[in-house]
Amino acid sequence: MILELDCGNSLIKWRVIADADGLLLVSGVAGQAMELVRELLSQRLGKITRCRLVSVRGDVETNALVAELEGALGVGVQRVCPAKHIAGVVNGYREQNRLGLDRWLAIIAAYDMCRGPCLVIDLGTAVTVDLVAFDGRHLGGYIAPGIALLRGQLLAHTRRIQYEPAESSIAFDDITPGRSTAEGVERGCLIMLRSYVASQIGFAGNQLGQDFTIYVTGGDAALVADFPGVRCVPDLVFSGLALACP
């Protein structure tokens, strides 16, 4: 069995797949390495034979995480490193090591799926947008705050804008003008996010031509899943991880 890990700034997304056919066996989210190990042991899956990892954390923290996993599971951890080209995709950054590795893997996976021009949108803490040409050249992209950051900045810097977290989901019921602070903030942020994504899709046509594939991933992907032509792929980073660490 293969353990795959996507280590973000705060959480570790993980999954275990079968070595032979890549069938998903179990997946989850953990706050730290030992929490992950305890969860794996409780699943009684058997022996993990391989482990591959992508991390956006600093080297010291990532090295400590790898050491914990190797010690607890008795298996080497294969890590994604910056590269100029992988699986037919050419890194478009002037300094290739400055492109976030999770973002790089999503780009690789998207191009591998369509083998043509594509737009890759990851809606998480940040919203990242990347354009890939028909020949696999990464043309660059954009980074903007995600909906949680938009909301957080309003709550942190505007004294009279305060409401209970439980009101957030209720406010998303529709996007008519808000009649409470929660509705005003949540719907305003949602409209900003959707408008931004729509504008990026329109702009991509100028760069990629009119025939390109749109891939959306990340925790907030559902917020734009109804857009025409959008393909939601929750495990895009993991798909890229398998290509980078075969």
PDB file of C-alpha atoms in Angstrom:
ATOM      1  CA  MET A   1       0.000   0.000   0.000  1.00  0.00           C
ATOM      2  CA  ILE A   2       1.093   3.567  -0.712  1.00  0.00           C
ATOM      3  CA  LEU A   3       0.631   6.438   1.738  1.00  0.00           C
ATOM      4  CA  GLU A   4       0.304   9.852   0.061  1.00  0.00           C
ATOM      5  CA  LEU A   5       0.530  13.121   1.976  1.00  0.00           C
ATOM      6  CA  ASP A   6      -0.230  16.726   1.073  1.00  0.00           C
ATOM      7  CA  CYS A   7       1.188  18.823   3.911  1.00  0.00           C
ATOM      8  CA  GLY A   8      -0.325  22.289   3.963  1.00  0.00           C
ATOM      9  CA  ASN A   9       0.483  25.121   6.331  1.00  0.00           C
ATOM     10  CA  SER A  10      -1.918  23.912   9.012  1.00  0.00           C
ATOM     11  CA  LEU A  11      -3.256  20.469   8.065  1.00  0.00           C
ATOM     12  CA  ILE A  12      -1.978  17.249   6.534  1.00  0.00           C
ATOM     13  CA  LYS A  13      -4.281  15.734   3.925  1.00  0.00           C
ATOM     14  CA  TRP A  14      -3.540  12.051   3.425  1.00  0.00           C
ATOM     15  CA  ARG A  15      -4.774   8.948   1.697  1.00  0.00           C
ATOM     16  CA  VAL A  16      -3.771   5.314   1.307  1.00  0.00           C
ATOM     17  CA  ILE A  17      -4.083   3.634  -2.084  1.00  0.00           C
ATOM     18  CA  ALA A  18      -3.500   0.091  -3.279  1.00  0.00           C
ATOM     19  CA  ASP A  19      -0.071  -0.413  -4.801  1.00  0.00           C
ATOM     20  CA  ALA A  20      -1.301  -2.465  -7.741  1.00  0.00           C
ATOM     21  CA  ASP A  21      -4.196  -0.452  -9.161  1.00  0.00           C
ATOM     22  CA  GLY A  22      -4.223   2.843  -7.225  1.00  0.00           C
ATOM     23  CA  LEU A  23      -7.608   2.100  -5.667  1.00  0.00           C
ATOM     24  CA  LEU A  24      -8.391   4.480  -2.801  1.00  0.00           C
ATOM     25  CA  LEU A  25      -8.552   2.566   0.492  1.00  0.00           C
ATOM     26  CA  VAL A  26      -8.895   5.320   3.098  1.00  0.00           C
ATOM     27  CA  SER A  27      -8.281   9.061   3.436  1.00  0.00           C
ATOM     28  CA  GLY A  28      -8.382  11.774   6.053  1.00  0.00           C
ATOM     29  CA  VAL A  29      -6.973  14.964   7.520  1.00  0.00           C
ATOM     30  CA  ALA A  30      -4.555  15.269  10.452  1.00  0.00           C
ATOM     31  CA  GLY A  31      -3.056  18.120  12.411  1.00  0.00           C
ATOM     32  CA  GLN A  32       0.338  16.520  12.999  1.00  0.00           C
ATOM     33  CA  ALA A  33       2.378  13.446  12.112  1.00  0.00           C
ATOM     34  CA  MET A  34       1.669  11.338  15.214  1.00  0.00           C
ATOM     35  CA  GLU A  35      -2.067  11.976  14.909  1.00  0.00           C
ATOM     36  CA  LEU A  36      -1.799  10.622  11.364  1.00  0.00           C
ATOM     37  CA  VAL A  37       0.161   7.573  12.499  1.00  0.00           C
ATOM     38  CA  ARG A  38      -2.413   6.778  15.209  1.00  0.00           C
ATOM     39  CA  GLU A  39      -5.214   7.020  12.662  1.00  0.00           C
ATOM     40  CA  LEU A  40      -3.391   4.703  10.243  1.00  0.00           C
ATOM     41  CA  LEU A  41      -2.784   2.114  12.958  1.00  0.00           C
ATOM     42  CA  SER A  42      -6.428   2.238  14.034  1.00  0.00           C
ATOM     43  CA  GLN A  43      -7.499   1.435  10.467  1.00  0.00           C
ATOM     44  CA  ARG A  44      -5.641  -1.930  10.607  1.00  0.00           C
ATOM     45  CA  LEU A  45      -4.764  -1.672   6.928  1.00  0.00           C
ATOM     46  CA  GLY A  46      -1.578  -3.671   7.083  1.00  0.00           C
ATOM     47  CA  LYS A  47       1.908  -2.738   5.950  1.00  0.00           C
ATOM     48  CA  ILE A  48       2.565   0.602   4.239  1.00  0.00           C
ATOM     49  CA  THR A  49       5.201  -0.240   1.623  1.00  0.00           C
ATOM     50  CA  ARG A  50       5.745   3.202   0.106  1.00  0.00           C
ATOM     51  CA  CYS A  51       5.185   6.818   1.082  1.00  0.00           C
ATOM     52  CA  ARG A  52       5.283   9.974  -1.049  1.00  0.00           C
ATOM     53  CA  LEU A  53       4.860  13.498   0.187  1.00  0.00           C
ATOM     54  CA  VAL A  54       4.470  17.082  -0.935  1.00  0.00           C
ATOM     55  CA  SER A  55       4.922  19.876   1.599  1.00  0.00           C
ATOM     56  CA  VAL A  56       4.608  23.648   1.495  1.00  0.00           C
ATOM     57  CA  ARG A  57       6.074  23.910   4.996  1.00  0.00           C
ATOM     58  CA  GLY A  58       9.614  25.062   5.780  1.00  0.00           C
ATOM     59  CA  ASP A  59      12.531  22.645   5.471  1.00  0.00           C
ATOM     60  CA  VAL A  60      12.999  22.227   9.228  1.00  0.00           C
ATOM     61  CA  GLU A  61       9.348  21.387   9.857  1.00  0.00           C
ATOM     62  CA  THR A  62       9.131  19.119   6.811  1.00  0.00           C
ATOM     63  CA  ASN A  63      12.322  17.244   7.755  1.00  0.00           C
ATOM     64  CA  ALA A  64      10.955  16.658  11.262  1.00  0.00           C
ATOM     65  CA  LEU A  65       7.676  15.385   9.824  1.00  0.00           C
ATOM     66  CA  VAL A  66       9.483  12.997   7.479  1.00  0.00           C
ATOM     67  CA  ALA A  67      11.663  11.688  10.318  1.00  0.00           C
ATOM     68  CA  GLU A  68       8.590  11.005  12.477  1.00  0.00           C
ATOM     69  CA  LEU A  69       6.855   9.120   9.681  1.00  0.00           C
ATOM     70  CA  GLU A  70       9.901   7.074   8.740  1.00  0.00           C
ATOM     71  CA  GLY A  71      10.504   6.129  12.364  1.00  0.00           C
ATOM     72  CA  ALA A  72       6.900   5.195  13.090  1.00  0.00           C
ATOM     73  CA  LEU A  73       6.078   3.395   9.839  1.00  0.00           C
ATOM     74  CA  GLY A  74       9.491   1.925   8.986  1.00  0.00           C
ATOM     75  CA  VAL A  75       9.333   3.120   5.397  1.00  0.00           C
ATOM     76  CA  GLY A  76      11.261   5.715   3.387  1.00  0.00           C
ATOM     77  CA  VAL A  77       9.416   8.879   2.405  1.00  0.00           C
ATOM     78  CA  GLN A  78       9.797  10.108  -1.172  1.00  0.00           C
ATOM     79  CA  ARG A  79       9.514  13.901  -1.364  1.00  0.00           C
ATOM     80  CA  VAL A  80       8.617  16.157  -4.274  1.00  0.00           C
ATOM     81  CA  CYS A  81      11.323  18.707  -5.065  1.00  0.00           C
ATOM     82  CA  PRO A  82      11.264  21.724  -7.391  1.00  0.00           C
ATOM     83  CA  ALA A  83      11.935  20.831 -11.029  1.00  0.00           C
ATOM     84  CA  LYS A  84      12.133  22.540 -14.387  1.00  0.00           C
ATOM     85  CA  HIS A  85       9.919  20.000 -16.140  1.00  0.00           C
ATOM     86  CA  ILE A  86       7.900  16.920 -15.189  1.00  0.00           C
ATOM     87  CA  ALA A  87       5.511  14.773 -17.263  1.00  0.00           C
ATOM     88  CA  GLY A  88       5.622  17.100 -20.257  1.00  0.00           C
ATOM     89  CA  VAL A  89       5.032  20.321 -18.291  1.00  0.00           C
ATOM     90  CA  VAL A  90       7.638  23.084 -18.208  1.00  0.00           C
ATOM     91  CA  ASN A  91       7.790  25.222 -15.065  1.00  0.00           C
ATOM     92  CA  GLY A  92       7.008  28.810 -16.061  1.00  0.00           C
ATOM     93  CA  TYR A  93       8.510  30.609 -13.070  1.00  0.00           C
ATOM     94  CA  ARG A  94      11.774  32.520 -13.521  1.00  0.00           C
ATOM     95  CA  GLU A  95      12.879  30.957 -10.226  1.00  0.00           C
ATOM     96  CA  GLN A  96      11.418  27.481 -10.454  1.00  0.00           C
ATOM     97  CA  ASN A  97      11.812  26.742  -6.739  1.00  0.00           C
ATOM     98  CA  ARG A  98       9.497  29.669  -5.906  1.00  0.00           C
ATOM     99  CA  LEU A  99       6.449  27.972  -7.448  1.00  0.00           C
ATOM    100  CA  GLY A 100       4.493  26.255  -4.656  1.00  0.00           C
ATOM    101  CA  LEU A 101       4.899  22.502  -4.896  1.00  0.00           C
ATOM    102  CA  ASP A 102       1.214  21.734  -4.358  1.00  0.00           C
ATOM    103  CA  ARG A 103       0.372  24.207  -7.111  1.00  0.00           C
ATOM    104  CA  TRP A 104       3.021  22.635  -9.375  1.00  0.00           C
ATOM    105  CA  LEU A 105       1.553  19.158  -8.854  1.00  0.00           C
ATOM    106  CA  ALA A 106      -1.962  20.349  -9.684  1.00  0.00           C
ATOM    107  CA  ILE A 107      -0.634  21.849 -12.924  1.00  0.00           C
ATOM    108  CA  ILE A 108       1.146  18.602 -13.840  1.00  0.00           C
ATOM    109  CA  ALA A 109      -1.936  16.494 -13.138  1.00  0.00           C
ATOM    110  CA  ALA A 110      -4.272  18.780 -15.090  1.00  0.00           C
ATOM    111  CA  TYR A 111      -2.091  18.754 -18.194  1.00  0.00           C
ATOM    112  CA  ASP A 112      -1.670  14.974 -17.973  1.00  0.00           C
ATOM    113  CA  MET A 113      -5.451  14.588 -17.939  1.00  0.00           C
ATOM    114  CA  CYS A 114      -6.189  16.694 -21.012  1.00  0.00           C
ATOM    115  CA  ARG A 115      -2.882  16.910 -22.920  1.00  0.00           C
ATOM    116  CA  GLY A 116      -3.883  20.326 -24.141  1.00  0.00           C
ATOM    117  CA  PRO A 117      -4.336  23.926 -23.004  1.00  0.00           C
ATOM    118  CA  CYS A 118      -5.860  24.195 -19.548  1.00  0.00           C
ATOM    119  CA  LEU A 119      -6.717  26.561 -16.735  1.00  0.00           C
ATOM    120  CA  VAL A 120      -6.059  25.259 -13.215  1.00  0.00           C
ATOM    121  CA  ILE A 121      -7.862  26.963 -10.322  1.00  0.00           C
ATOM    122  CA  ASP A 122      -7.228  25.952  -6.716  1.00  0.00           C
ATOM    123  CA  LEU A 123      -9.656  27.455  -4.208  1.00  0.00           C
ATOM    124  CA  GLY A 124      -8.175  27.105  -0.747  1.00  0.00           C
ATOM    125  CA  THR A 125      -6.748  29.544   1.795  1.00  0.00           C
ATOM    126  CA  ALA A 126      -5.438  31.338  -1.280  1.00  0.00           C
ATOM    127  CA  VAL A 127      -6.935  31.159  -4.745  1.00  0.00           C
ATOM    128  CA  THR A 128      -4.301  30.226  -7.294  1.00  0.00           C
ATOM    129  CA  VAL A 129      -4.870  30.369 -11.030  1.00  0.00           C
ATOM    130  CA  ASP A 130      -2.438  28.829 -13.540  1.00  0.00           C
ATOM    131  CA  LEU A 131      -2.443  28.707 -17.316  1.00  0.00           C
ATOM    132  CA  VAL A 132      -0.849  25.895 -19.324  1.00  0.00           C
ATOM    133  CA  ALA A 133      -0.377  26.098 -23.103  1.00  0.00           C
ATOM    134  CA  PHE A 134      -1.115  23.292 -25.565  1.00  0.00           C
ATOM    135  CA  ASP A 135       2.520  22.148 -25.530  1.00  0.00           C
ATOM    136  CA  GLY A 136       2.784  21.940 -21.734  1.00  0.00           C
ATOM    137  CA  ARG A 137       4.406  25.336 -21.140  1.00  0.00           C
ATOM    138  CA  HIS A 138       3.257  26.822 -17.851  1.00  0.00           C
ATOM    139  CA  LEU A 139       2.506  30.453 -18.728  1.00  0.00           C
ATOM    140  CA  GLY A 140       2.365  31.643 -15.116  1.00  0.00           C
ATOM    141  CA  GLY A 141      -0.611  32.561 -13.007  1.00  0.00           C
ATOM    142  CA  TYR A 142      -2.183  34.584 -10.244  1.00  0.00           C
ATOM    143  CA  ILE A 143      -2.524  34.396  -6.452  1.00  0.00           C
ATOM    144  CA  ALA A 144      -5.396  36.030  -4.569  1.00  0.00           C
ATOM    145  CA  PRO A 145      -6.979  35.640  -1.112  1.00  0.00           C
ATOM    146  CA  GLY A 146      -9.521  32.858  -0.678  1.00  0.00           C
ATOM    147  CA  ILE A 147     -12.946  33.392   0.817  1.00  0.00           C
ATOM    148  CA  ALA A 148     -11.786  32.633   4.374  1.00  0.00           C
ATOM    149  CA  LEU A 149      -9.099  35.316   4.129  1.00  0.00           C
ATOM    150  CA  LEU A 150     -11.559  37.826   2.704  1.00  0.00           C
ATOM    151  CA  ARG A 151     -13.935  37.161   5.575  1.00  0.00           C
ATOM    152  CA  GLY A 152     -11.135  37.175   8.147  1.00  0.00           C
ATOM    153  CA  GLN A 153      -9.808  40.550   7.083  1.00  0.00           C
ATOM    154  CA  LEU A 154     -13.241  42.128   7.456  1.00  0.00           C
ATOM    155  CA  LEU A 155     -13.765  40.608  10.881  1.00  0.00           C
ATOM    156  CA  ALA A 156     -10.265  41.531  12.055  1.00  0.00           C
ATOM    157  CA  HIS A 157     -10.163  45.123  10.849  1.00  0.00           C
ATOM    158  CA  THR A 158     -13.741  46.342  11.096  1.00  0.00           C
ATOM    159  CA  ARG A 159     -14.948  46.651  14.689  1.00  0.00           C
ATOM    160  CA  ARG A 160     -18.673  46.625  14.026  1.00  0.00           C
ATOM    161  CA  ILE A 161     -18.613  43.644  11.674  1.00  0.00           C
ATOM    162  CA  GLN A 162     -18.995  40.708  14.051  1.00  0.00           C
ATOM    163  CA  TYR A 163     -21.243  37.647  14.018  1.00  0.00           C
ATOM    164  CA  GLU A 164     -21.283  34.041  15.145  1.00  0.00           C
ATOM    165  CA  PRO A 165     -19.474  31.466  12.946  1.00  0.00           C
ATOM    166  CA  ALA A 166     -22.655  29.379  12.798  1.00  0.00           C
ATOM    167  CA  GLU A 167     -24.295  32.192  10.799  1.00  0.00           C
ATOM    168  CA  SER A 168     -21.819  31.763   7.948  1.00  0.00           C
ATOM    169  CA  SER A 169     -23.330  28.659   6.355  1.00  0.00           C
ATOM    170  CA  ILE A 170     -26.881  29.968   6.698  1.00  0.00           C
ATOM    171  CA  ALA A 171     -25.915  33.172   4.875  1.00  0.00           C
ATOM    172  CA  PHE A 172     -24.810  31.125   1.846  1.00  0.00           C
ATOM    173  CA  ASP A 173     -28.379  30.007   1.094  1.00  0.00           C
ATOM    174  CA  ASP A 174     -28.620  32.544  -1.736  1.00  0.00           C
ATOM    175  CA  ILE A 175     -26.964  35.744  -2.944  1.00  0.00           C
ATOM    176  CA  THR A 176     -29.805  38.212  -2.638  1.00  0.00           C
ATOM    177  CA  PRO A 177     -28.846  41.414  -0.796  1.00  0.00           C
ATOM    178  CA  GLY A 178     -28.024  40.583   2.817  1.00  0.00           C
ATOM    179  CA  ARG A 179     -30.383  41.695   5.567  1.00  0.00           C
ATOM    180  CA  SER A 180     -27.947  40.971   8.388  1.00  0.00           C
ATOM    181  CA  THR A 181     -24.219  41.504   8.900  1.00  0.00           C
ATOM    182  CA  ALA A 182     -23.510  37.812   8.379  1.00  0.00           C
ATOM    183  CA  GLU A 183     -25.471  37.707   5.121  1.00  0.00           C
ATOM    184  CA  GLY A 184     -23.848  40.915   3.882  1.00  0.00           C
ATOM    185  CA  VAL A 185     -20.304  39.686   4.541  1.00  0.00           C
ATOM    186  CA  GLU A 186     -20.732  36.075   3.443  1.00  0.00           C
ATOM    187  CA  ARG A 187     -22.626  36.862   0.264  1.00  0.00           C
ATOM    188  CA  GLY A 188     -20.348  39.774  -0.571  1.00  0.00           C
ATOM    189  CA  CYS A 189     -17.262  37.561  -0.242  1.00  0.00           C
ATOM    190  CA  LEU A 190     -18.929  34.801  -2.258  1.00  0.00           C
ATOM    191  CA  ILE A 191     -19.775  37.194  -5.083  1.00  0.00           C
ATOM    192  CA  MET A 192     -16.210  38.528  -5.068  1.00  0.00           C
ATOM    193  CA  LEU A 193     -14.829  34.991  -5.320  1.00  0.00           C
ATOM    194  CA  ARG A 194     -17.188  33.919  -8.089  1.00  0.00           C
ATOM    195  CA  SER A 195     -16.631  37.147 -10.023  1.00  0.00           C
ATOM    196  CA  TYR A 196     -12.875  36.687  -9.779  1.00  0.00           C
ATOM    197  CA  VAL A 197     -13.051  33.122 -11.066  1.00  0.00           C
ATOM    198  CA  ALA A 198     -15.392  34.134 -13.893  1.00  0.00           C
ATOM    199  CA  SER A 199     -13.036  36.931 -14.945  1.00  0.00           C
ATOM    200  CA  GLN A 200     -10.068  34.549 -14.938  1.00  0.00           C
ATOM    201  CA  ILE A 201     -11.926  32.084 -17.149  1.00  0.00           C
ATOM    202  CA  GLY A 202     -12.727  34.879 -19.570  1.00  0.00           C
ATOM    203  CA  PHE A 203      -9.156  36.178 -19.538  1.00  0.00           C
ATOM    204  CA  ALA A 204      -7.761  32.690 -20.153  1.00  0.00           C
ATOM    205  CA  GLY A 205      -9.440  32.641 -23.543  1.00  0.00           C
ATOM    206  CA  ASN A 206      -7.133  35.467 -24.651  1.00  0.00           C
ATOM    207  CA  GLN A 207      -4.061  33.482 -23.593  1.00  0.00           C
ATOM    208  CA  LEU A 208      -5.027  29.902 -24.450  1.00  0.00           C
ATOM    209  CA  GLY A 209      -7.525  30.267 -27.276  1.00  0.00           C
ATOM    210  CA  GLN A 210     -11.189  29.403 -26.945  1.00  0.00           C
ATOM    211  CA  ASP A 211     -10.739  25.636 -26.641  1.00  0.00           C
ATOM    212  CA  PHE A 212      -9.228  24.891 -23.223  1.00  0.00           C
ATOM    213  CA  THR A 213     -10.116  22.738 -20.233  1.00  0.00           C
ATOM    214  CA  ILE A 214     -10.960  24.250 -16.844  1.00  0.00           C
ATOM    215  CA  TYR A 215      -9.978  22.287 -13.742  1.00  0.00           C
ATOM    216  CA  VAL A 216     -11.042  23.401 -10.266  1.00  0.00           C
ATOM    217  CA  THR A 217      -9.761  21.900  -7.031  1.00  0.00           C
ATOM    218  CA  GLY A 218      -9.359  22.835  -3.370  1.00  0.00           C
ATOM    219  CA  GLY A 219     -11.641  23.006  -0.346  1.00  0.00           C
ATOM    220  CA  ASP A 220     -13.915  25.720  -1.792  1.00  0.00           C
ATOM    221  CA  ALA A 221     -14.223  24.245  -5.289  1.00  0.00           C
ATOM    222  CA  ALA A 222     -17.934  23.616  -4.783  1.00  0.00           C
ATOM    223  CA  LEU A 223     -18.539  27.384  -4.722  1.00  0.00           C
ATOM    224  CA  VAL A 224     -17.919  27.578  -8.487  1.00  0.00           C
ATOM    225  CA  ALA A 225     -18.847  24.019  -9.501  1.00  0.00           C
ATOM    226  CA  ASP A 226     -21.921  25.299 -11.378  1.00  0.00           C
ATOM    227  CA  PHE A 227     -19.839  27.364 -13.822  1.00  0.00           C
ATOM    228  CA  PRO A 228     -20.138  26.129 -17.438  1.00  0.00           C
ATOM    229  CA  GLY A 229     -17.307  23.846 -18.503  1.00  0.00           C
ATOM    230  CA  VAL A 230     -15.743  23.525 -15.045  1.00  0.00           C
ATOM    231  CA  ARG A 231     -14.379  20.123 -14.043  1.00  0.00           C
ATOM    232  CA  CYS A 232     -14.047  19.659 -10.273  1.00  0.00           C
ATOM    233  CA  VAL A 233     -11.180  17.316  -9.376  1.00  0.00           C
ATOM    234  CA  PRO A 234     -10.741  17.086  -5.584  1.00  0.00           C
ATOM    235  CA  ASP A 235      -7.571  14.937  -5.711  1.00  0.00           C
ATOM    236  CA  LEU A 236      -5.686  16.903  -8.358  1.00  0.00           C
ATOM    237  CA  VAL A 237      -2.622  17.410  -6.141  1.00  0.00           C
ATOM    238  CA  PHE A 238      -2.473  13.705  -5.285  1.00  0.00           C
ATOM    239  CA  SER A 239      -2.704  12.832  -8.993  1.00  0.00           C
ATOM    240  CA  GLY A 240       0.264  15.099  -9.645  1.00  0.00           C
ATOM    241  CA  LEU A 241       2.127  13.540  -6.710  1.00  0.00           C
ATOM    242  CA  ALA A 242       1.860  10.115  -8.350  1.00  0.00           C
ATOM    243  CA  LEU A 243       3.328  11.537 -11.571  1.00  0.00           C
ATOM    244  CA  ALA A 244       6.190  13.325  -9.804  1.00  0.00           C
ATOM    245  CA  CYS A 245       7.021  10.321  -7.572  1.00  0.00           C
ATOM    246  CA  PRO A 246       6.092   7.277  -9.666  1.00  0.00           C
TER     247      PRO A 246
END
